[in-house]
Coordinates of C-alpha atoms in Angstrom, one line a residue:
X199 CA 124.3 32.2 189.4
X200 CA 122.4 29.8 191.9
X201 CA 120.1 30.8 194.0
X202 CA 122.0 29.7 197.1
X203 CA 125.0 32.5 196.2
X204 CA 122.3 35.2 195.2
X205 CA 120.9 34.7 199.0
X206 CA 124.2 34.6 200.0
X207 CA 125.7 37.4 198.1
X208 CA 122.4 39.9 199.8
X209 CA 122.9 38.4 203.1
X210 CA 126.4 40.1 203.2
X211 CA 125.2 43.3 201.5
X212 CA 122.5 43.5 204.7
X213 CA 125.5 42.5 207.0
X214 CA 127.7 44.9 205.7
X215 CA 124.6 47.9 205.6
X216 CA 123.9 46.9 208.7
X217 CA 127.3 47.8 210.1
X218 CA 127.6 51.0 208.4
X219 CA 124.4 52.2 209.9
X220 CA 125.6 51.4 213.0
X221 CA 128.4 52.6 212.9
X222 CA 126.7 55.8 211.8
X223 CA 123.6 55.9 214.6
X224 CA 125.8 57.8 216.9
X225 CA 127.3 60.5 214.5
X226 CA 123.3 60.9 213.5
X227 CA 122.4 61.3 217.2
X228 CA 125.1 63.9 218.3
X229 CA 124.4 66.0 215.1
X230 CA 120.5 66.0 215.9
X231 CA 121.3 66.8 219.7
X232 CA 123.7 69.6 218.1
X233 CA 120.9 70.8 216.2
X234 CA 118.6 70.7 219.0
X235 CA 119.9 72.5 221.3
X236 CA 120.5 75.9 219.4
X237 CA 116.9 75.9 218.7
X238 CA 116.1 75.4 222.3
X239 CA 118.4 78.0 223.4
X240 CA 116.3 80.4 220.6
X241 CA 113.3 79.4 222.4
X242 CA 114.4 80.5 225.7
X243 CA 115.8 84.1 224.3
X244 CA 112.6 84.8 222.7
X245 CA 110.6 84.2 225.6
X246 CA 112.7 85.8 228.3
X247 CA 113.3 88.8 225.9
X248 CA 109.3 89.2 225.4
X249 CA 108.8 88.6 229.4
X250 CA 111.0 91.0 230.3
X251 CA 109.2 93.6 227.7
X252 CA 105.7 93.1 229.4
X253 CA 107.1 93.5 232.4
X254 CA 109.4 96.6 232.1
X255 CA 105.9 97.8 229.6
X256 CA 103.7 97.4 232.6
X257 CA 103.9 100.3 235.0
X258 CA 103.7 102.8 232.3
X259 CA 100.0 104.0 232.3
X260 CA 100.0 104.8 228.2
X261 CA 100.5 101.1 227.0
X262 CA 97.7 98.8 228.9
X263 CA 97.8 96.3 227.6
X264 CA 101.3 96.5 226.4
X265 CA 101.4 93.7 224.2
X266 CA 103.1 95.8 221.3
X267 CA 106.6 96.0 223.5
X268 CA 107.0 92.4 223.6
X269 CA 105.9 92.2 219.9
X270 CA 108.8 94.7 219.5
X271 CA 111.2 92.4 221.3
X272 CA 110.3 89.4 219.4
X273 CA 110.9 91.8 216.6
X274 CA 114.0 93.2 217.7
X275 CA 116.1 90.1 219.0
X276 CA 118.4 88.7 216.9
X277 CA 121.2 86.1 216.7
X278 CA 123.9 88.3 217.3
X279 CA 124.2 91.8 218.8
X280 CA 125.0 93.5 215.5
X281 CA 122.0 92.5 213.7
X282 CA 119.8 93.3 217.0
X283 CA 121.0 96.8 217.4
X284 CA 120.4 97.5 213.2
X285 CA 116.9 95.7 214.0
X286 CA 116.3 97.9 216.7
X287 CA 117.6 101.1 214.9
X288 CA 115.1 100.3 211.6
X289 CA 112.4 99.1 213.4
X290 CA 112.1 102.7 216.3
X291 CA 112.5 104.5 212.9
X292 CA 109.8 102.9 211.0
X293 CA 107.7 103.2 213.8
X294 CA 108.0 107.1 214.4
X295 CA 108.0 107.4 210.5
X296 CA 104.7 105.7 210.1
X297 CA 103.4 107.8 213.5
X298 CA 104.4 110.9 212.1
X299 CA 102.7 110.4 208.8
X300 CA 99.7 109.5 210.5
X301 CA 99.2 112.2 212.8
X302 CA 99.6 114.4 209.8
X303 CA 97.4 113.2 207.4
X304 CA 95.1 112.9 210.2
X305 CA 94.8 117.0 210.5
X306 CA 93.5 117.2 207.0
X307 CA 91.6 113.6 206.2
X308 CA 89.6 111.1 207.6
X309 CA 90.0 107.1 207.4
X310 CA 88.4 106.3 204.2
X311 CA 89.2 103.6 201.6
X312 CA 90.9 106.8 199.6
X313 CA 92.9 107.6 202.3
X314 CA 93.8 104.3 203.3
X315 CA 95.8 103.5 200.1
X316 CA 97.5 106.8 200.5
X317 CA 98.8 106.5 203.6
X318 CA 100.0 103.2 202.8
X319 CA 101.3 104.5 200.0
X320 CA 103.2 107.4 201.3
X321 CA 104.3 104.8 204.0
X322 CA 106.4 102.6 201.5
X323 CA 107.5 105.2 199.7
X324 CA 109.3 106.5 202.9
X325 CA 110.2 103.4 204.3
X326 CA 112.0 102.9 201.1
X327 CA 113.7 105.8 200.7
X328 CA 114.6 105.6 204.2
X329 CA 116.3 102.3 203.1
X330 CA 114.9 100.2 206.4
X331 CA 114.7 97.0 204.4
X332 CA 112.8 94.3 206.6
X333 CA 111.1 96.6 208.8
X334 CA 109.6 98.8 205.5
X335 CA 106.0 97.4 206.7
X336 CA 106.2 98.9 209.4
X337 CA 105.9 102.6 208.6
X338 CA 102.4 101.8 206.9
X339 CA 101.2 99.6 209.6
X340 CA 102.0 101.9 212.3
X341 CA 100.3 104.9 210.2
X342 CA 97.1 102.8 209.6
X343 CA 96.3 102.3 213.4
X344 CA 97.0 105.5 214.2
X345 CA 95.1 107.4 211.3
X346 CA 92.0 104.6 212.1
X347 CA 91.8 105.5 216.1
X348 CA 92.8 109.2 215.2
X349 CA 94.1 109.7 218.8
X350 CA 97.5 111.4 219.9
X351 CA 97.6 109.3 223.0
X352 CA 97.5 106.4 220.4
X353 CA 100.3 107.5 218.8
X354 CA 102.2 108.5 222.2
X355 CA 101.9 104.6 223.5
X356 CA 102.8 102.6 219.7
X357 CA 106.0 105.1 220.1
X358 CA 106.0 104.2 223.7
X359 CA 106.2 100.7 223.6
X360 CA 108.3 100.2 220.3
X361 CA 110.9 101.9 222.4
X362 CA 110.5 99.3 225.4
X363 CA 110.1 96.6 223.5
X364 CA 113.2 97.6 221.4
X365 CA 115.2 98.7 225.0
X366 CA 114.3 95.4 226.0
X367 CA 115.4 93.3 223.2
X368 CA 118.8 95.0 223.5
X369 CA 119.3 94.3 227.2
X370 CA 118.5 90.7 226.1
X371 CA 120.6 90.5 223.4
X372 CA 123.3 91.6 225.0
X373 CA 122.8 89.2 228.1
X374 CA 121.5 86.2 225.9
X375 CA 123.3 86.4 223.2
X376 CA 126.9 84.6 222.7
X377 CA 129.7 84.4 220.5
X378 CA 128.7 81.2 217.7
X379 CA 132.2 80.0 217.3
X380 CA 131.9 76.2 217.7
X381 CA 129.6 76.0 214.4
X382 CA 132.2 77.3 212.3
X383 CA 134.8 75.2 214.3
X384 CA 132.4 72.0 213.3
X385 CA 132.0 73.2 210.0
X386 CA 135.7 73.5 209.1
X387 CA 136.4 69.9 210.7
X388 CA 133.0 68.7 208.8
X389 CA 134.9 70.4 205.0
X390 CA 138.5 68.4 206.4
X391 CA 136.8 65.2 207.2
X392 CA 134.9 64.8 204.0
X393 CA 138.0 65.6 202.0
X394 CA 140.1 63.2 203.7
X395 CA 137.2 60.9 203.2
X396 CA 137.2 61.2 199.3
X397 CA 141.2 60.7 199.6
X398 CA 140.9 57.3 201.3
X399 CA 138.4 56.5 199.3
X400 CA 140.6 57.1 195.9
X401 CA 143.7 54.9 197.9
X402 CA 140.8 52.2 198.4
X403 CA 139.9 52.3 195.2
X404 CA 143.7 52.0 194.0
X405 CA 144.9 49.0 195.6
X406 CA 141.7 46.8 194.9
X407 CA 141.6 47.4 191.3
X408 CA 138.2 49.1 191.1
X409 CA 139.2 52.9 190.0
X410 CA 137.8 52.1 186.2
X411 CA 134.5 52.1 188.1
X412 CA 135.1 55.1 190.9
X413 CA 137.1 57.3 189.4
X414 CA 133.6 58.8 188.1
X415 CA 132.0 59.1 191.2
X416 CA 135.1 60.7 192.8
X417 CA 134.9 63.4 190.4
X418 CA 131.4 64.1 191.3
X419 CA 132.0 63.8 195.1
X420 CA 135.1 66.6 194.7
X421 CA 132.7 68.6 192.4
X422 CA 130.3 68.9 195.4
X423 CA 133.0 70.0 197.9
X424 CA 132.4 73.4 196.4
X425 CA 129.1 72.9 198.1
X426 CA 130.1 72.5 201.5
X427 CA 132.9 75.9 201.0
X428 CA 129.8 77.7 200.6
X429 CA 128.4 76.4 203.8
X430 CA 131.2 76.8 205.9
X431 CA 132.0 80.1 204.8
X432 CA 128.3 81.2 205.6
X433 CA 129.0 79.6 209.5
X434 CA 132.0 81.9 209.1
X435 CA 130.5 85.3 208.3
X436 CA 127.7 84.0 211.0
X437 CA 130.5 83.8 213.8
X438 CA 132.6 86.7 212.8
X439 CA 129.1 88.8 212.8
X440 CA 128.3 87.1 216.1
X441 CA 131.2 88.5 217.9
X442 CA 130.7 92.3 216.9
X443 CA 129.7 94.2 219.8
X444 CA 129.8 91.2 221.6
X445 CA 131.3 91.7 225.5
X446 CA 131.9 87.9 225.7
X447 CA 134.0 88.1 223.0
X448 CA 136.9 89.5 225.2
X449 CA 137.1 86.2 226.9
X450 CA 137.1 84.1 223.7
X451 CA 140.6 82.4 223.6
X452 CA 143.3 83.3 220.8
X453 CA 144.4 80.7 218.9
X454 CA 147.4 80.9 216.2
X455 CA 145.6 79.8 212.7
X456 CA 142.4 82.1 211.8
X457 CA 139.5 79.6 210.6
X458 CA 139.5 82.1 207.9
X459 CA 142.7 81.3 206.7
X460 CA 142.2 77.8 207.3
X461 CA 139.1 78.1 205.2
X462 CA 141.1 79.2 202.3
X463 CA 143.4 77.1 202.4
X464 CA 141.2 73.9 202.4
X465 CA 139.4 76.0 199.7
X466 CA 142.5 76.0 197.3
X467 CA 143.2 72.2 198.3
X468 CA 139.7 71.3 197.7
X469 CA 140.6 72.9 193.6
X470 CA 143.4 70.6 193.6
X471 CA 141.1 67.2 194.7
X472 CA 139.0 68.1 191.9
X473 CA 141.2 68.7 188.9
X474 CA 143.1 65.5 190.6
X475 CA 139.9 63.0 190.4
X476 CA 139.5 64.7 187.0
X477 CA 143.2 63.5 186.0
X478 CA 142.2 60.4 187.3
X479 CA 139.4 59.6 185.3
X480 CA 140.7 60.9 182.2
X481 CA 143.9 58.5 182.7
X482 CA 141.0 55.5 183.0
X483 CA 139.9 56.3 179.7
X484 CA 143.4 55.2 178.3
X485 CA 144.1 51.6 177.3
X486 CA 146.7 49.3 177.4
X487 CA 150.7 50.7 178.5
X488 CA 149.1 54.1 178.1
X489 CA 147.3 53.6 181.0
X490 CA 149.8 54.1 184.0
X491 CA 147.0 53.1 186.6
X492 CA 147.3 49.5 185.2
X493 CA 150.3 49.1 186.6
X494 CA 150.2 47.7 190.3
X495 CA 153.2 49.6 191.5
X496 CA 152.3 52.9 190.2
X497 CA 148.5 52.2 191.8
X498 CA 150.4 51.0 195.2
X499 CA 152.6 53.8 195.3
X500 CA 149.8 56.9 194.3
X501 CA 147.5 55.3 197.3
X502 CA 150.3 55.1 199.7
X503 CA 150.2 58.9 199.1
X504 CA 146.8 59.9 198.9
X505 CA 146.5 58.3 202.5
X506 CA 149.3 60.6 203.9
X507 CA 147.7 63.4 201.9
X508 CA 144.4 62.5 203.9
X509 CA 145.8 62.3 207.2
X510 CA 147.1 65.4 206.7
X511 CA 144.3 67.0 206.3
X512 CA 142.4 65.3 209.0
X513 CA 145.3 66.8 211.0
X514 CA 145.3 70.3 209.6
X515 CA 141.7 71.2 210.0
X516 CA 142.2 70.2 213.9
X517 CA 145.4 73.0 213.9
X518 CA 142.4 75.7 213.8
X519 CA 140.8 75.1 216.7
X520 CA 143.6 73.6 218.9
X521 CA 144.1 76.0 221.8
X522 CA 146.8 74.4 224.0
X523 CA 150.1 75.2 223.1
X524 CA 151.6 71.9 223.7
X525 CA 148.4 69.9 222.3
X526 CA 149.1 73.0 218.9
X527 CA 153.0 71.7 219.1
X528 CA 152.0 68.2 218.9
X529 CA 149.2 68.2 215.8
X530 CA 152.2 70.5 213.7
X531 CA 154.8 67.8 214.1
X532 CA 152.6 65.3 212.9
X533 CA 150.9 67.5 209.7
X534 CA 154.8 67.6 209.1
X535 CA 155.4 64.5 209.3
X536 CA 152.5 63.0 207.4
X537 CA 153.7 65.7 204.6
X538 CA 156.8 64.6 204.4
X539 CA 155.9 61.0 204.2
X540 CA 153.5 62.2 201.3
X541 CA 156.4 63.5 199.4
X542 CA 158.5 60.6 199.8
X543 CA 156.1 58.3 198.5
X544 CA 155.3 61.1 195.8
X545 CA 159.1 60.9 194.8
X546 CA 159.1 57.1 194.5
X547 CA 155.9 57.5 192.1
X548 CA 157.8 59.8 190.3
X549 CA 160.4 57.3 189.3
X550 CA 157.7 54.9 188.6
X551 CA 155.4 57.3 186.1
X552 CA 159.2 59.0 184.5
X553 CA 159.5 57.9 180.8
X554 CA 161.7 58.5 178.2
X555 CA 161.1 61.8 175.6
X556 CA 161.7 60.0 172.8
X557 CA 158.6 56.9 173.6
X558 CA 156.2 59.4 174.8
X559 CA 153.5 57.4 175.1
X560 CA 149.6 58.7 174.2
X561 CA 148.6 59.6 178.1
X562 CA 152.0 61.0 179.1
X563 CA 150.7 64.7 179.8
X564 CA 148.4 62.8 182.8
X565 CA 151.2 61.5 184.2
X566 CA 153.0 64.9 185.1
X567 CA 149.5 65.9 185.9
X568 CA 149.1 63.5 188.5
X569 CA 152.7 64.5 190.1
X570 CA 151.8 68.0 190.1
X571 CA 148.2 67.9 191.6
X572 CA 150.2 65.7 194.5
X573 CA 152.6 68.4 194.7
X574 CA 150.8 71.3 195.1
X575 CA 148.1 69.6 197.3
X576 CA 150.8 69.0 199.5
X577 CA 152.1 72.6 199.6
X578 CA 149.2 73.9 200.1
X579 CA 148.9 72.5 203.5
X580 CA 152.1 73.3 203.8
X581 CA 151.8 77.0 202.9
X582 CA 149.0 76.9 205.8
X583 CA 151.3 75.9 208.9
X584 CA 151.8 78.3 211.8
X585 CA 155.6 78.8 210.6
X586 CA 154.6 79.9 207.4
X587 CA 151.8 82.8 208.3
X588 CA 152.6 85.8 209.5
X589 CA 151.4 86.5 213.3
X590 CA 148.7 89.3 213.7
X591 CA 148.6 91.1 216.6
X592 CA 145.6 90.1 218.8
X593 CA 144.1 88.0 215.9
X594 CA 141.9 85.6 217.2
X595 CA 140.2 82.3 215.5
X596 CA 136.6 83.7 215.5
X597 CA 137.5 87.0 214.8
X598 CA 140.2 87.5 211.9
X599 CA 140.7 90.6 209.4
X600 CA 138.7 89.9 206.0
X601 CA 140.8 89.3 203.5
X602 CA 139.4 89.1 199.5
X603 CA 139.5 85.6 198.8
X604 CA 141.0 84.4 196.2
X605 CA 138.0 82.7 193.5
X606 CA 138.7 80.9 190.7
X607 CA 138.2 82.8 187.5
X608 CA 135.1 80.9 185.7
X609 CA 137.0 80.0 182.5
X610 CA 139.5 78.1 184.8
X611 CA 136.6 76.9 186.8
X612 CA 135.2 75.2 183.3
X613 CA 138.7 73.8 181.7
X614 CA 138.9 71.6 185.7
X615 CA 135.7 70.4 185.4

């Protein structure tokens, strides 16, 4: 190759970089202003909450300097109500706990080395047994200040200020603190748009020849879906915790499809992609007429139908979080459509892949493989339509009952791979 084409050849590799990032600059900035601002907005709780403890902590003459009830609120705060008022309940215990042991001890021994390790010892022992996890440290902390000052008014304004501090982190969190629905939202439309992605990339990879070099690194790409199920079912359990005790989650709007339900279903279709890429490759392994992906047609038509499959499932994901009625009426007719453009084209590859029982050629089992993974990729998104769930009563997007979810068994998991 001359040196002229090797400079041209990476001047269009820059080009073409070039345009991808960007095309990608402003994705990158509103997913770092995303992430910003929840950090900022943890910022400003913390403060406020520990503020607002200082002050309420002031006027009482027993804790000068109160600087343990902002401590406490700091403590105390958390990202959703539910967690804050288990914070809160641990934390007072632990607190009183390690008091308690300390003015006890204290009758009968003074603060040596000897008596240090058994009050921190008895401390742990209760603060396990007492089962207060996180805030276990507590009970010996609290009991060593107290048994070293040896003072009841000690002991009066640590309990004293643990209970502002946790009154006031309370009070914050439950002004502060709101529902954390939209990350889940952008999490299930993240899952659906790197799904769709893979399947346009396998109908790219189909018409211009070049699966007997992808079809490898689809496989891996669908393996790693399983990747981001985990971290949008996390986001999940983190909104659905977020909205317990939550008095703004009265005002959150219902919506028809649970993201719970449409997690599961994107779960199951993201199973199918995988076992699918893993038809494909195996099918690229195969030479001559007993590979069907060498035939034009049969490449043309399984693309055609990925790229419905895809737009489906662009489409689905946005049925979760669609809240107008008319907007909701509009995304179904076009997942139904795009479906039943998907099984068209599937039927027409289905003529194209049929072959006679007697030739049965060496790959034949793929080629019912590759129908079926089509199929029931399609009904699964069709299983997941409003039509086809039953209605709850008062069920609401970011709060839905929790079902079991359906895993696959690990010796399935191993015979897809």
């Amino acid at each position: 190759m001359s040196l002229a084409r090797r400079r041209s050849q990476r001047a269009t590799q820059i080009s073409a970089a070039a345009r991808t990032i960007t095309q990608r600059a402003p994705v990158t900035l509103t997913l770092a202003r995303h992430r910003a601002q929840p950090t900022a907005a943890t910022i400003i709780r913390l403060t406020a909450c520990a503020v607002f403890a200082y002050l309420i902590a002031l006027p009482v003459p027993e804790t000068s300097p109160p600087v343990l009830a902002p401590l406490t609120a700091l403590l105390v705060l958390q990202v959703s109500i539910y967690q804050t008022l288990y914070s809160a309940v641990r934390r007072v215990a632990a607190v009183v706990t390690g008091v308690l042991i300390a003015l006890g001890l204290s009758r009968w021994i003074g603060f040596t080395w000897w008596s240090l390790g058994l009050t921190i010892t008895l401390g742990l022992a209760v603060g396990y047994a007492l089962r207060l996890r996180e805030a276990v440290l507590e009970v010996p902390i609290s009991a060593m200040l107290i048994l070293s000052v040896g003072s009841k008014a000690a002991a009066t304004s640590r309990i004293t200020e643990t209970l502002i501090g946790t009154a006031a982190g309370l009070i914050a969190g439950l002004v502060l603190t709101a529902p954390q629905v939209e990350p889940a939202e952008e999490a299930i439309a993240d899952l659906a748009r790197t799904m769709a992605d893979l399947l346009d990339q396998m109908a790219a990879g189909l018409n211009d020849g070049s699966i007997d070099d992808s079809a490898r690194a689809w496989l891996d790409q669908a393996r790693a879906l399983g990747n981001e199920i985990t971290r949008v079912d996390e986001a999940l359990q983190r909104a659905e915790e977020s909205t317990k005790l939550n008095p703004r989650s009265m005002r959150l709007p219902y919506s028809t499809v649970t993201l719970r339900q449409s997690l599961e279903t994107l779960e199951h279709a993201a199973i199918t992609v995988r076992v699918l890429a893993r038809s494909l490759t195996d099918t690229t392994r195969l030479a001559g007429d007993d590979n069907s992906l060498n035939d034009p047609d049969v490449r043309r038509g399984l693309a055609d139908t990925l790229r419905e499959l895809s737009a489906a499932v662009r489409i689905y994901s946005s049925l979760a979080t669609e809240l107008d009625a008319h907007g909701h009426e509009v995304l179904k007719a076009d997942l139904e459509r795009h479906l039943a453009a998907a099984r068209d084209e599937q039927d027409r590859l289905s003529e194209l892949l049929a072959t006679a029982p007697a030739v049965r050629p060496v790959g034949w089992p793929l080629r019912g493989e590759l129908i079926s993974h089509l199929g029931r990729l399609r009904s699964e998104l069709e299983a997941g339509t409003p039509d086809q769930r039953p209605r709850p009563r008062r069920n609401r997007s970011w709060r839905p009952p929790r079902p079991s979810r359906q895993r696959v068994p690990p010796a399935l998991r191993k015979l897809i791979r």
